[in-house]
Amino acid sequence: MTEVDELGWLQVTASKDLPLREYLHRSHELTGLLGDLPTVAPAIRSQVLLPVVRHALADTLTYDTWTATLQAGRFSPEQLRAIDRYLDERLDRFRLFDEVRPFGQAAGLSHAKGETKPSSLLVPVIDSGNNVPLWSGRTDGDPLPLTPAEAVRWMLHAQCWDTAGIKAAAVSDPQAKAGKTAGNQTGLLGSLGVVEVIGRTELETLLLNLPCNPLPAGDLPQWDREPQNQLWSSRPCTGILHRWTWPSRRIRLLPEQTESGDLVVRQIILAAGDRCTTAPTPDTEPRTCWSKKTEKKKEFVYPRRHRPSVAAWRGLEALVTLHRDGSKHFETSLLLTQVADALADEDLPDDYPLRIALSGIEYGTQSSIVKDVLGDGIPLPVAALAADSDVREHILKVVFQAETIARAVTGLHQHLLQAVGGEAPLTGKGARAGDRILHTIDPYVRRFLAGCQRAPDSDLLTRAHHAYEQVLDRIARKEADSLLRSMPSKAFTGRTRENTAGKTLVFRQAEAERFFHADLRKTLTYLYSDTSGHKAEDAA
C-alpha cells in the first residue's frame, strides 16, 4: 500500500516503521519518533502528526481536555474515533503516488525541459548536482533508491528545511527566467531555531507541542485545500494548521518498479513553492523562542536561531523566560508558556521529566547550501517555569558560572599570549581556550538539570550547587595550569605596551594569574563564600 495512512513510514525503532493510524493509536506506548537527522522528527510532526490530531479534535481540544488527556496518558476512545473518522474521510488525500492528488505533492509537475532530479536532492547530507565531488561514492548518474517510506520522510523534510535560492522552474511558471525561478525562501522551519517539548511518551510529546488556542476561521491543513498545481504564490498564513503544512516547494516523487516488484523512488521533480508573506510572531509560531531588541524606541521580536557547536543549555535563559517576566532580551515559546500555565494550575506536577529537543540547519552562501545540521536536547526542570522559583535561580546561575569561568580561562590565555609578545586572537576568530571548559563541564550541567527535575528542596539544591562549583573550579584550574605550563619563561617577566589612548598596559604571568583567580572567587560564590581575606591580595 502507498497510502500514508497504511504505509509503514513512521520510525519507532531502527528496524520498525508504523503507519500513521497505528502510530497515533499506539502513541501512549511509544517513547518517541526516530529520524536519520535531528531535523526529520520535527518536520514529520509539523507536516502530518500535529495537524492531523489538532484538526481531527478541532474545537473539542480545549485547555481542559488537553490537561485531562495529558494526565490520563492516552487518547480517550472518543478522541481515537474522531481521529479514525478524520482519516477515513480523507483516504484519497493520503495516497503517496495518486495520479490526481498525491500526498504532499503536485500532480503532473514537470520542468520546462522535461528533466528530472536525483532523489538525493531531498537528502541534505548527500551531495547532488554541482556539489558532487570527484571522489564521491555516488553520482547523479547513480541516484539513491528511496523506499516509499524513506521518500515520504525526506519529502516532508524538504518542505520544512530545503535551501533557498534558484530552483529549476516548473512548466507554466510565469516568473521563470531561462528555466529557473529565483528568490525562493528556505523551508518554513529554516528560519527558526526549532524547540520541541518532549514528554515521556510520543502521545505526551504530541500534546505538549499542541497549542490549545482556538483555530481561526478558514485555517486548514494543506490536504484540505485546493490540490497543488504547477503555479506557486506569495500569500499569508491563515493559522497554525496552514503554517504547519505550508507547501514551501512543489515536489513530485517518481516511483519505479524494481526487478523484484518493489517500488522505489530514484528520480524526483522539485520546483518553487509558495512564499509566506506573514512574519512569524510569538502568538502564531509556537515552535521557537524569541529574541528582542529595541531600536529607536521600538521593540523588535524575532525567532532565535541555534548556534552551531553550542550546547542547548547555554540558551537556557531564553527557554525559561516567560512573557510575564518582562525581559527586554528573550521570550520563551508559546508551548513552554502553556506548560508553565499547566504547572501554575497544578495540572502538571513540578517533578514532570520534561525534555527539550532543539533542531535547526545552518545555511551558507545566501542560504543556498547546507553547512551543518544542528540537534541537541536537555532535561528542563518544569519548576524553572514557575514564578519566584529557587530551581530557576540555581539553573540560570549554573549556566552563568560556566560561561563566566570559560571567559576567565580565555582571558588568561589572551593575557599570557601578549605577555610573550603575541597578539590576542580576534573576537569570534578560531577556537578559544575557554571552549574546552564548556565542553568538559557539559555532562555536569546536564546532570544538574536532570537532578533539578526531581523537585529538590532548598537545602539539597544548595548542596548540589556547591558540588557543581567544586567540579567547575577543578576543571578551570586544571585548564589554567595547562596553559601556564605551555608558556615560555619570558611570560614571567612579561612586557608593556601602550593602547590607543596612550595608557601603559602591563602583561605578565603574575598579573594573568591574579585576574584569573579573582574571577574564580567572584563567580563561584558557594565555594568562595568568604572572600574578605583575598581583598588585600587582589589590591596588591
Coordinates of C-alpha atoms in Angstrom, one line a residue:
M1 CA 0.0 0.0 0.0
T2 CA 1.2 3.5 -0.7
E3 CA -1.4 5.3 1.4
V4 CA 0.3 7.3 4.1
D5 CA -2.4 6.1 6.4
E6 CA -1.5 2.4 5.7
L7 CA 2.2 2.6 4.6
G8 CA 4.6 1.9 7.5
W9 CA 6.8 5.0 7.3
L10 CA 7.0 6.4 10.9
Q11 CA 10.2 5.1 12.5
V12 CA 9.8 3.9 16.1
T13 CA 12.9 1.7 16.2
A14 CA 15.8 1.3 13.8
S15 CA 14.1 -1.7 12.2
K16 CA 10.4 -1.0 12.6
D17 CA 8.1 1.6 10.9
L18 CA 4.4 2.1 11.7
P19 CA 1.5 3.5 9.6
L20 CA 0.0 6.8 10.6
R21 CA -3.2 5.5 12.1
E22 CA -1.5 2.8 14.1
Y23 CA 1.2 5.2 15.3
L24 CA -1.5 7.6 16.7
H25 CA -3.4 4.7 18.3
R26 CA -0.2 3.4 20.0
S27 CA 1.3 6.7 20.8
H28 CA 0.9 6.2 24.5
E29 CA 3.2 3.1 24.2
L30 CA 5.9 4.7 22.1
T31 CA 8.8 6.6 23.5
G32 CA 9.4 8.8 20.5
L33 CA 9.9 9.3 16.8
L34 CA 13.2 8.5 15.2
G35 CA 14.8 10.2 12.2
D36 CA 18.0 9.9 10.2
L37 CA 18.7 13.6 11.2
P38 CA 17.6 15.6 14.2
T39 CA 15.5 17.7 11.8
V40 CA 13.4 14.8 10.5
A41 CA 11.2 14.3 13.5
P42 CA 10.1 18.0 13.8
A43 CA 9.3 18.0 10.1
I44 CA 7.1 14.9 10.3
R45 CA 5.3 16.2 13.4
S46 CA 4.8 19.6 11.8
Q47 CA 3.6 18.4 8.4
V48 CA 1.5 15.4 9.5
L49 CA 1.1 14.3 13.1
L50 CA 0.3 17.6 14.8
P51 CA -2.1 18.9 12.2
V52 CA -4.0 15.6 11.9
V53 CA -4.5 15.4 15.7
R54 CA -5.3 19.1 16.1
H55 CA -7.7 19.2 13.1
A56 CA -9.4 15.9 14.0
L57 CA -10.1 17.0 17.5
A58 CA -10.8 20.6 16.4
D59 CA -13.0 22.5 19.0
T60 CA -13.1 19.6 21.4
L61 CA -9.4 20.2 22.2
T62 CA -9.8 22.8 24.9
Y63 CA -7.3 23.5 27.7
D64 CA -9.3 21.3 30.0
T65 CA -9.4 18.3 27.6
W66 CA -5.7 18.9 26.9
T67 CA -4.8 18.6 30.5
A68 CA -7.2 15.7 31.0
T69 CA -5.6 13.8 28.2
L70 CA -2.1 14.6 29.4
Q71 CA -3.0 13.3 32.9
A72 CA -4.7 10.2 31.5
G73 CA -1.6 9.4 29.4
R74 CA -3.6 8.3 26.4
F75 CA -6.2 9.4 23.9
S76 CA -9.8 8.7 25.0
P77 CA -11.9 6.3 23.0
E78 CA -13.9 9.3 21.7
Q79 CA -10.7 11.0 20.6
L80 CA -9.5 7.9 18.8
R81 CA -12.8 7.6 17.0
A82 CA -12.6 11.2 15.9
I83 CA -9.1 10.6 14.5
D84 CA -10.2 7.5 12.7
R85 CA -13.2 9.3 11.3
Y86 CA -11.0 12.1 10.1
L87 CA -8.6 9.8 8.3
D88 CA -11.4 7.7 6.8
E89 CA -12.9 10.8 5.3
R90 CA -9.6 11.8 3.7
L91 CA -8.3 8.5 2.3
D92 CA -7.9 10.0 -1.1
R93 CA -5.7 12.8 0.3
F94 CA -3.1 10.5 1.8
R95 CA -2.2 8.4 -1.3
L96 CA 1.5 8.9 -1.9
F97 CA 1.5 8.1 -5.7
D98 CA -2.0 9.1 -6.6
E99 CA -2.3 10.5 -10.1
V100 CA -4.8 13.2 -9.2
R101 CA -3.9 14.3 -5.7
P102 CA -0.6 12.7 -4.4
F103 CA 0.0 13.3 -0.8
G104 CA 2.2 16.4 -0.2
Q105 CA 2.9 16.8 -4.0
A106 CA 1.7 18.5 -7.2
A107 CA 0.3 16.0 -9.7
G108 CA 1.7 16.4 -13.2
L109 CA 4.5 18.6 -12.0
S110 CA 7.2 18.8 -14.7
H111 CA 10.2 21.0 -15.6
A112 CA 10.2 23.1 -18.8
K113 CA 12.8 20.8 -20.5
G114 CA 11.3 17.6 -19.1
E115 CA 14.4 16.9 -16.9
T116 CA 14.2 15.2 -13.5
K117 CA 16.5 15.3 -10.5
P118 CA 18.1 12.5 -8.4
S119 CA 16.3 11.6 -5.2
S120 CA 19.4 12.7 -3.3
L121 CA 18.3 16.3 -3.8
L122 CA 15.8 15.7 -0.9
V123 CA 18.6 14.5 1.4
P124 CA 20.7 17.4 2.7
V125 CA 23.6 15.3 3.8
I126 CA 24.1 13.8 0.3
D127 CA 25.9 15.8 -2.4
S128 CA 23.9 16.3 -5.6
G129 CA 24.3 18.3 -8.8
N130 CA 27.4 20.5 -9.0
N131 CA 28.2 19.7 -5.3
V132 CA 29.2 16.1 -6.1
P133 CA 33.0 15.8 -5.5
L134 CA 35.2 13.8 -7.8
W135 CA 35.8 11.2 -5.1
S136 CA 32.1 10.7 -4.2
G137 CA 30.9 7.1 -3.9
R138 CA 27.6 8.1 -5.6
T139 CA 26.9 10.5 -8.5
D140 CA 23.7 11.8 -10.1
G141 CA 24.1 9.1 -12.7
D142 CA 23.6 6.6 -9.9
P143 CA 20.7 8.0 -7.9
L144 CA 19.8 6.9 -4.4
P145 CA 16.9 4.4 -4.4
L146 CA 14.5 5.5 -1.7
T147 CA 11.7 3.2 -0.5
P148 CA 8.3 4.8 -0.4
A149 CA 8.7 5.2 3.4
E150 CA 12.0 7.0 3.0
A151 CA 10.7 9.1 0.1
V152 CA 7.8 10.5 2.1
R153 CA 10.0 11.3 5.1
W154 CA 12.6 13.1 3.0
M155 CA 9.8 14.9 1.0
L156 CA 8.3 16.3 4.2
H157 CA 11.8 17.2 5.4
A158 CA 12.4 19.2 2.2
Q159 CA 9.1 21.1 2.6
C160 CA 10.4 22.3 6.0
W161 CA 14.1 22.7 5.5
D162 CA 15.0 23.0 1.8
T163 CA 17.6 25.5 0.8
A164 CA 16.8 28.9 -0.6
G165 CA 17.9 30.4 -3.9
I166 CA 17.4 29.4 -7.5
K167 CA 15.3 26.4 -8.4
A168 CA 14.5 24.7 -11.7
A169 CA 11.2 26.2 -12.9
A170 CA 8.0 24.3 -13.4
V171 CA 6.2 24.4 -16.7
S172 CA 4.0 27.5 -17.0
D173 CA 5.7 29.3 -14.2
P174 CA 5.1 32.9 -15.2
Q175 CA 8.1 34.2 -13.2
A176 CA 10.6 31.8 -14.7
K177 CA 13.7 33.1 -16.5
A178 CA 15.9 30.8 -18.6
G179 CA 14.1 27.8 -17.0
K180 CA 14.9 29.0 -13.4
T181 CA 12.9 30.6 -10.6
A182 CA 14.9 32.9 -8.3
G183 CA 14.1 34.4 -4.9
N184 CA 13.0 31.2 -3.2
Q185 CA 12.9 31.2 0.6
T186 CA 14.1 28.3 2.7
G187 CA 11.5 25.9 4.0
L188 CA 9.4 27.4 6.7
L189 CA 11.4 25.9 9.6
G190 CA 14.7 27.0 8.1
S191 CA 14.3 30.5 9.6
L192 CA 13.7 29.1 13.1
G193 CA 15.7 27.5 15.9
V194 CA 13.1 24.8 16.4
V195 CA 12.2 24.0 20.1
E196 CA 10.2 20.8 20.6
V197 CA 8.8 19.9 24.1
I198 CA 9.4 16.2 24.7
G199 CA 7.4 14.1 27.1
R200 CA 7.7 10.5 28.5
T201 CA 5.7 9.0 25.5
E202 CA 5.0 10.1 22.0
L203 CA 1.4 10.9 23.0
E204 CA 2.7 13.3 25.6
T205 CA 5.1 14.8 23.1
L206 CA 2.3 15.4 20.7
L207 CA 0.1 17.0 23.3
L208 CA 2.9 19.2 24.6
N209 CA 3.5 20.5 21.1
L210 CA -0.2 21.3 20.5
P211 CA -1.3 24.8 21.3
C212 CA -4.8 24.9 22.8
N213 CA -5.7 28.2 21.2
P214 CA -8.9 28.1 19.2
L215 CA -8.4 27.6 15.4
P216 CA -9.1 30.8 13.4
A217 CA -11.8 30.6 10.7
G218 CA -10.6 29.2 7.5
D219 CA -7.5 27.6 9.0
L220 CA -7.0 24.3 7.1
P221 CA -4.1 22.0 6.5
Q222 CA -2.6 21.6 3.1
W223 CA -4.5 18.4 2.2
D224 CA -7.9 20.1 2.8
R225 CA -7.1 23.0 0.4
E226 CA -7.1 23.0 -3.3
P227 CA -4.7 20.4 -4.8
Q228 CA -1.3 21.8 -5.6
N229 CA -0.6 22.6 -9.2
Q230 CA 2.5 23.9 -11.1
L231 CA 2.0 27.5 -10.0
W232 CA 3.1 29.0 -6.7
S233 CA 2.0 32.2 -5.0
S234 CA 3.0 34.6 -2.3
R235 CA 0.4 34.7 0.4
P236 CA -0.1 35.0 4.2
C237 CA -0.6 32.1 6.6
T238 CA -4.1 31.9 7.9
G239 CA -3.4 29.9 11.1
I240 CA -1.4 27.2 12.8
L241 CA -2.7 24.4 10.5
H242 CA -1.8 26.4 7.5
R243 CA 1.7 27.2 8.8
W244 CA 2.4 23.6 10.0
T245 CA 1.7 22.2 6.5
W246 CA 2.9 25.1 4.4
P247 CA 4.0 23.9 0.9
S248 CA 7.3 25.6 0.6
R249 CA 8.1 23.5 -2.5
R250 CA 6.3 21.9 -5.4
I251 CA 7.5 18.3 -5.3
R252 CA 6.7 15.2 -7.3
L253 CA 8.0 11.7 -6.5
L254 CA 8.6 9.5 -9.5
P255 CA 8.2 5.8 -8.5
E256 CA 9.6 2.9 -10.5
Q257 CA 9.4 -0.8 -10.0
T258 CA 12.4 -2.9 -9.4
E259 CA 13.0 -6.4 -10.8
S260 CA 11.7 -7.8 -7.5
G261 CA 8.5 -5.9 -7.8
D262 CA 9.2 -3.3 -5.1
L263 CA 8.6 0.4 -5.6
V264 CA 11.5 2.8 -5.2
V265 CA 12.0 6.5 -5.9
R266 CA 15.2 7.4 -7.7
Q267 CA 14.1 10.5 -9.5
I268 CA 12.0 13.5 -8.4
I269 CA 10.9 16.9 -9.6
L270 CA 11.4 19.8 -7.2
A271 CA 10.3 23.4 -8.1
A272 CA 9.5 26.6 -6.4
G273 CA 6.7 26.6 -3.8
D274 CA 4.5 29.1 -2.0
R275 CA 6.2 32.0 -0.2
C276 CA 4.8 33.1 3.1
T277 CA 4.3 36.9 3.5
T278 CA 3.4 36.7 7.2
A279 CA 6.2 37.2 9.6
P280 CA 6.2 34.7 12.5
T281 CA 5.2 36.2 15.9
P282 CA 5.2 34.7 19.4
D283 CA 1.4 34.3 19.0
T284 CA 1.4 32.5 15.7
E285 CA 4.6 30.4 15.8
P286 CA 4.8 28.1 18.8
R287 CA 8.0 26.1 17.8
T288 CA 10.7 28.6 18.7
C289 CA 12.0 31.0 21.3
W290 CA 12.3 34.7 20.7
S291 CA 15.0 37.4 20.9
K292 CA 14.1 41.1 21.5
K293 CA 15.9 44.3 20.6
T294 CA 14.9 47.9 20.8
E295 CA 15.8 50.4 18.1
K296 CA 14.6 54.0 18.1
K297 CA 12.2 53.2 21.0
K298 CA 10.5 50.5 19.0
E299 CA 10.8 46.8 20.1
F300 CA 11.5 44.1 17.5
V301 CA 10.9 40.4 18.2
Y302 CA 12.4 37.8 16.0
P303 CA 12.9 34.0 16.2
R304 CA 16.1 32.8 17.9
R305 CA 18.4 30.7 15.8
H306 CA 20.5 27.9 17.3
R307 CA 24.3 28.5 17.2
P308 CA 26.5 25.7 15.7
S309 CA 28.6 23.8 18.2
V310 CA 26.8 25.5 21.2
A311 CA 25.2 23.2 23.7
A312 CA 21.4 23.6 24.3
W313 CA 21.9 24.5 28.0
R314 CA 23.7 27.7 27.0
G315 CA 20.4 29.1 25.8
L316 CA 18.6 28.2 28.9
E317 CA 17.7 31.7 29.9
A318 CA 15.6 32.1 26.7
L319 CA 13.8 28.8 27.4
V320 CA 12.6 29.7 30.9
T321 CA 11.8 33.4 30.3
L322 CA 8.1 33.8 30.1
H323 CA 6.3 36.8 28.7
R324 CA 5.1 37.9 32.2
D325 CA 8.8 38.2 33.3
G326 CA 9.0 41.4 31.2
S327 CA 12.5 40.6 29.8
K328 CA 14.0 43.0 27.4
H329 CA 16.0 40.3 25.7
F330 CA 14.2 37.0 25.5
E331 CA 10.8 35.2 25.5
T332 CA 10.2 31.5 25.5
S333 CA 8.0 29.6 23.1
L334 CA 4.2 29.5 23.3
L335 CA 4.4 25.8 24.0
L336 CA 6.6 26.3 27.2
T337 CA 4.3 29.1 28.3
Q338 CA 1.4 26.6 28.0
V339 CA 3.4 24.2 30.2
A340 CA 4.0 26.9 32.7
D341 CA 0.3 27.6 32.9
A342 CA -0.4 23.9 33.5
L343 CA 2.1 24.0 36.3
A344 CA 0.6 27.1 37.8
D345 CA -2.8 25.4 37.7
E346 CA -1.4 22.3 39.3
D347 CA -2.4 20.3 36.2
L348 CA 1.3 19.2 35.8
P349 CA 3.5 18.1 38.6
D350 CA 6.7 20.0 39.3
D351 CA 8.7 16.9 39.0
Y352 CA 7.5 16.0 35.5
P353 CA 10.5 14.8 33.5
L354 CA 10.3 17.3 30.7
R355 CA 12.9 17.4 27.9
I356 CA 13.6 20.0 25.3
A357 CA 14.8 19.0 21.8
L358 CA 16.5 21.7 19.7
S359 CA 17.0 21.4 15.9
G360 CA 17.9 23.6 13.1
I361 CA 20.0 24.0 9.9
E362 CA 22.9 26.3 9.4
Y363 CA 22.9 27.6 5.8
G364 CA 25.6 29.2 3.8
T365 CA 26.0 31.4 0.7
Q366 CA 22.7 33.2 1.0
S367 CA 21.0 30.1 2.4
S368 CA 21.6 28.2 -0.8
I369 CA 23.7 25.4 0.8
V370 CA 23.5 23.4 3.9
K371 CA 26.6 23.9 6.1
D372 CA 25.5 21.9 9.2
V373 CA 22.5 20.1 10.7
L374 CA 22.0 21.1 14.3
G375 CA 20.4 19.0 17.1
D376 CA 20.6 18.8 20.9
G377 CA 18.4 18.0 23.8
I378 CA 18.4 18.8 27.5
P379 CA 16.3 18.0 30.6
L380 CA 14.3 21.0 31.6
P381 CA 13.0 21.2 35.2
V382 CA 9.4 22.2 35.0
A383 CA 9.7 24.1 38.3
A384 CA 12.0 26.6 36.5
L385 CA 9.0 27.9 34.6
A386 CA 7.3 28.9 37.9
A387 CA 7.4 32.4 39.2
D388 CA 10.0 33.0 42.0
S389 CA 11.4 29.5 41.6
D390 CA 14.5 28.5 43.5
V391 CA 15.2 25.9 40.8
R392 CA 15.1 28.6 38.1
E393 CA 17.6 30.8 40.1
H394 CA 20.0 27.9 40.5
I395 CA 20.0 26.6 36.9
L396 CA 20.5 30.0 35.5
K397 CA 23.4 30.6 37.9
V398 CA 24.9 27.3 36.9
V399 CA 24.9 28.3 33.2
F400 CA 26.2 31.8 34.0
Q401 CA 29.1 30.4 36.1
A402 CA 30.1 28.0 33.3
E403 CA 30.1 30.8 30.7
T404 CA 31.9 33.3 33.0
I405 CA 34.7 30.8 34.0
A406 CA 35.1 29.9 30.3
R407 CA 35.7 33.6 29.6
A408 CA 38.1 33.8 32.5
V409 CA 40.2 31.0 31.0
T410 CA 40.1 32.6 27.6
G411 CA 41.2 35.9 29.2
L412 CA 44.1 34.2 31.0
H413 CA 45.2 32.7 27.7
Q414 CA 45.0 36.0 25.9
H415 CA 46.9 37.8 28.6
L416 CA 49.7 35.1 28.5
L417 CA 50.0 35.4 24.8
Q418 CA 50.5 39.1 25.0
A419 CA 53.0 38.6 27.8
V420 CA 55.3 36.7 25.5
G421 CA 55.0 39.1 22.6
G422 CA 52.0 37.7 20.8
E423 CA 48.6 39.2 20.0
A424 CA 45.2 38.2 21.5
P425 CA 43.1 36.4 18.9
L426 CA 40.3 38.5 17.3
T427 CA 36.9 38.0 18.8
G428 CA 35.0 35.3 17.0
K429 CA 38.0 34.0 15.1
G430 CA 39.2 30.5 15.8
A431 CA 38.7 28.3 18.9
R432 CA 39.1 29.9 22.4
A433 CA 40.8 28.3 25.3
G434 CA 37.6 28.6 27.4
D435 CA 35.7 26.5 24.9
R436 CA 37.4 23.4 26.3
I437 CA 35.9 24.3 29.7
L438 CA 32.4 24.4 28.3
H439 CA 32.9 21.0 26.6
T440 CA 34.3 19.4 29.8
I441 CA 31.6 20.8 32.1
D442 CA 28.8 19.8 29.7
P443 CA 27.8 16.5 31.3
Y444 CA 27.9 18.0 34.8
V445 CA 25.5 20.8 33.8
R446 CA 23.1 18.2 32.2
R447 CA 23.3 16.1 35.4
F448 CA 22.5 19.2 37.5
L449 CA 19.4 19.9 35.3
A450 CA 18.2 16.3 35.5
G451 CA 18.6 16.4 39.3
C452 CA 16.5 19.6 39.5
Q453 CA 13.7 17.8 37.7
R454 CA 13.1 15.8 40.9
A455 CA 11.8 19.0 42.7
P456 CA 14.6 19.1 45.3
D457 CA 14.2 21.2 48.4
S458 CA 16.3 24.3 49.0
D459 CA 18.9 22.6 51.1
L460 CA 19.5 19.9 48.6
L461 CA 19.7 22.4 45.8
T462 CA 22.4 24.4 47.7
R463 CA 24.5 21.3 48.4
A464 CA 24.2 20.2 44.7
H465 CA 25.2 23.6 43.5
H466 CA 28.2 23.7 45.9
A467 CA 29.3 20.3 44.5
Y468 CA 28.9 21.7 40.9
E469 CA 31.1 24.7 41.8
Q470 CA 33.8 22.3 43.1
V471 CA 33.9 20.5 39.8
L472 CA 33.9 23.7 37.8
D473 CA 36.7 25.1 39.9
R474 CA 38.8 21.9 39.5
I475 CA 38.3 21.8 35.7
A476 CA 39.1 25.5 35.4
R477 CA 42.3 25.3 37.4
K478 CA 43.5 22.2 35.5
E479 CA 43.0 24.1 32.2
A480 CA 44.8 27.1 33.6
D481 CA 47.7 25.0 34.8
S482 CA 48.0 23.5 31.3
L483 CA 48.1 27.0 29.7
L484 CA 50.7 28.2 32.2
R485 CA 53.0 25.2 31.6
S486 CA 52.8 25.8 27.9
M487 CA 54.2 29.3 28.1
P488 CA 57.9 30.1 27.7
S489 CA 59.9 31.6 30.6
K490 CA 59.6 35.2 29.3
A491 CA 56.0 35.2 30.3
F492 CA 57.2 35.6 33.9
T493 CA 59.0 38.9 33.1
G494 CA 56.3 39.9 30.6
R495 CA 56.2 43.1 28.6
T496 CA 54.5 46.5 28.5
R497 CA 52.7 48.2 25.6
E498 CA 50.6 51.3 25.1
N499 CA 47.0 51.2 24.0
T500 CA 45.3 53.6 21.5
A501 CA 44.6 56.0 24.3
G502 CA 48.3 56.2 25.3
K503 CA 47.9 54.3 28.5
T504 CA 50.6 51.8 29.5
L505 CA 49.5 48.2 29.9
V506 CA 51.4 45.5 31.7
F507 CA 51.2 41.9 30.6
R508 CA 52.9 39.3 32.7
Q509 CA 52.2 35.9 34.1
A510 CA 51.6 37.1 37.7
E511 CA 49.0 39.6 36.5
A512 CA 47.2 37.0 34.4
E513 CA 47.0 34.6 37.3
R514 CA 45.8 37.2 39.7
F515 CA 43.0 38.3 37.4
F516 CA 42.0 34.6 36.8
H517 CA 41.9 33.7 40.5
A518 CA 39.9 36.8 41.2
D519 CA 37.3 35.7 38.6
L520 CA 37.1 32.3 40.2
R521 CA 36.4 33.7 43.7
K522 CA 33.9 36.3 42.4
T523 CA 32.0 33.8 40.3
L524 CA 31.9 30.6 42.5
T525 CA 30.1 32.1 45.4
Y526 CA 29.2 28.9 47.3
L527 CA 32.8 27.7 47.1
Y528 CA 34.4 31.0 48.0
S529 CA 31.7 32.5 50.2
D530 CA 34.2 34.3 52.3
T531 CA 36.4 36.4 50.0
S532 CA 37.4 39.1 52.5
G533 CA 40.8 37.5 53.1
H534 CA 41.7 38.0 49.5
K535 CA 40.8 41.6 49.1
A536 CA 44.2 42.8 50.2
E537 CA 45.9 40.3 48.0
D538 CA 43.9 41.4 45.0
A539 CA 44.8 45.0 45.7
A540 CA 48.5 44.3 46.0

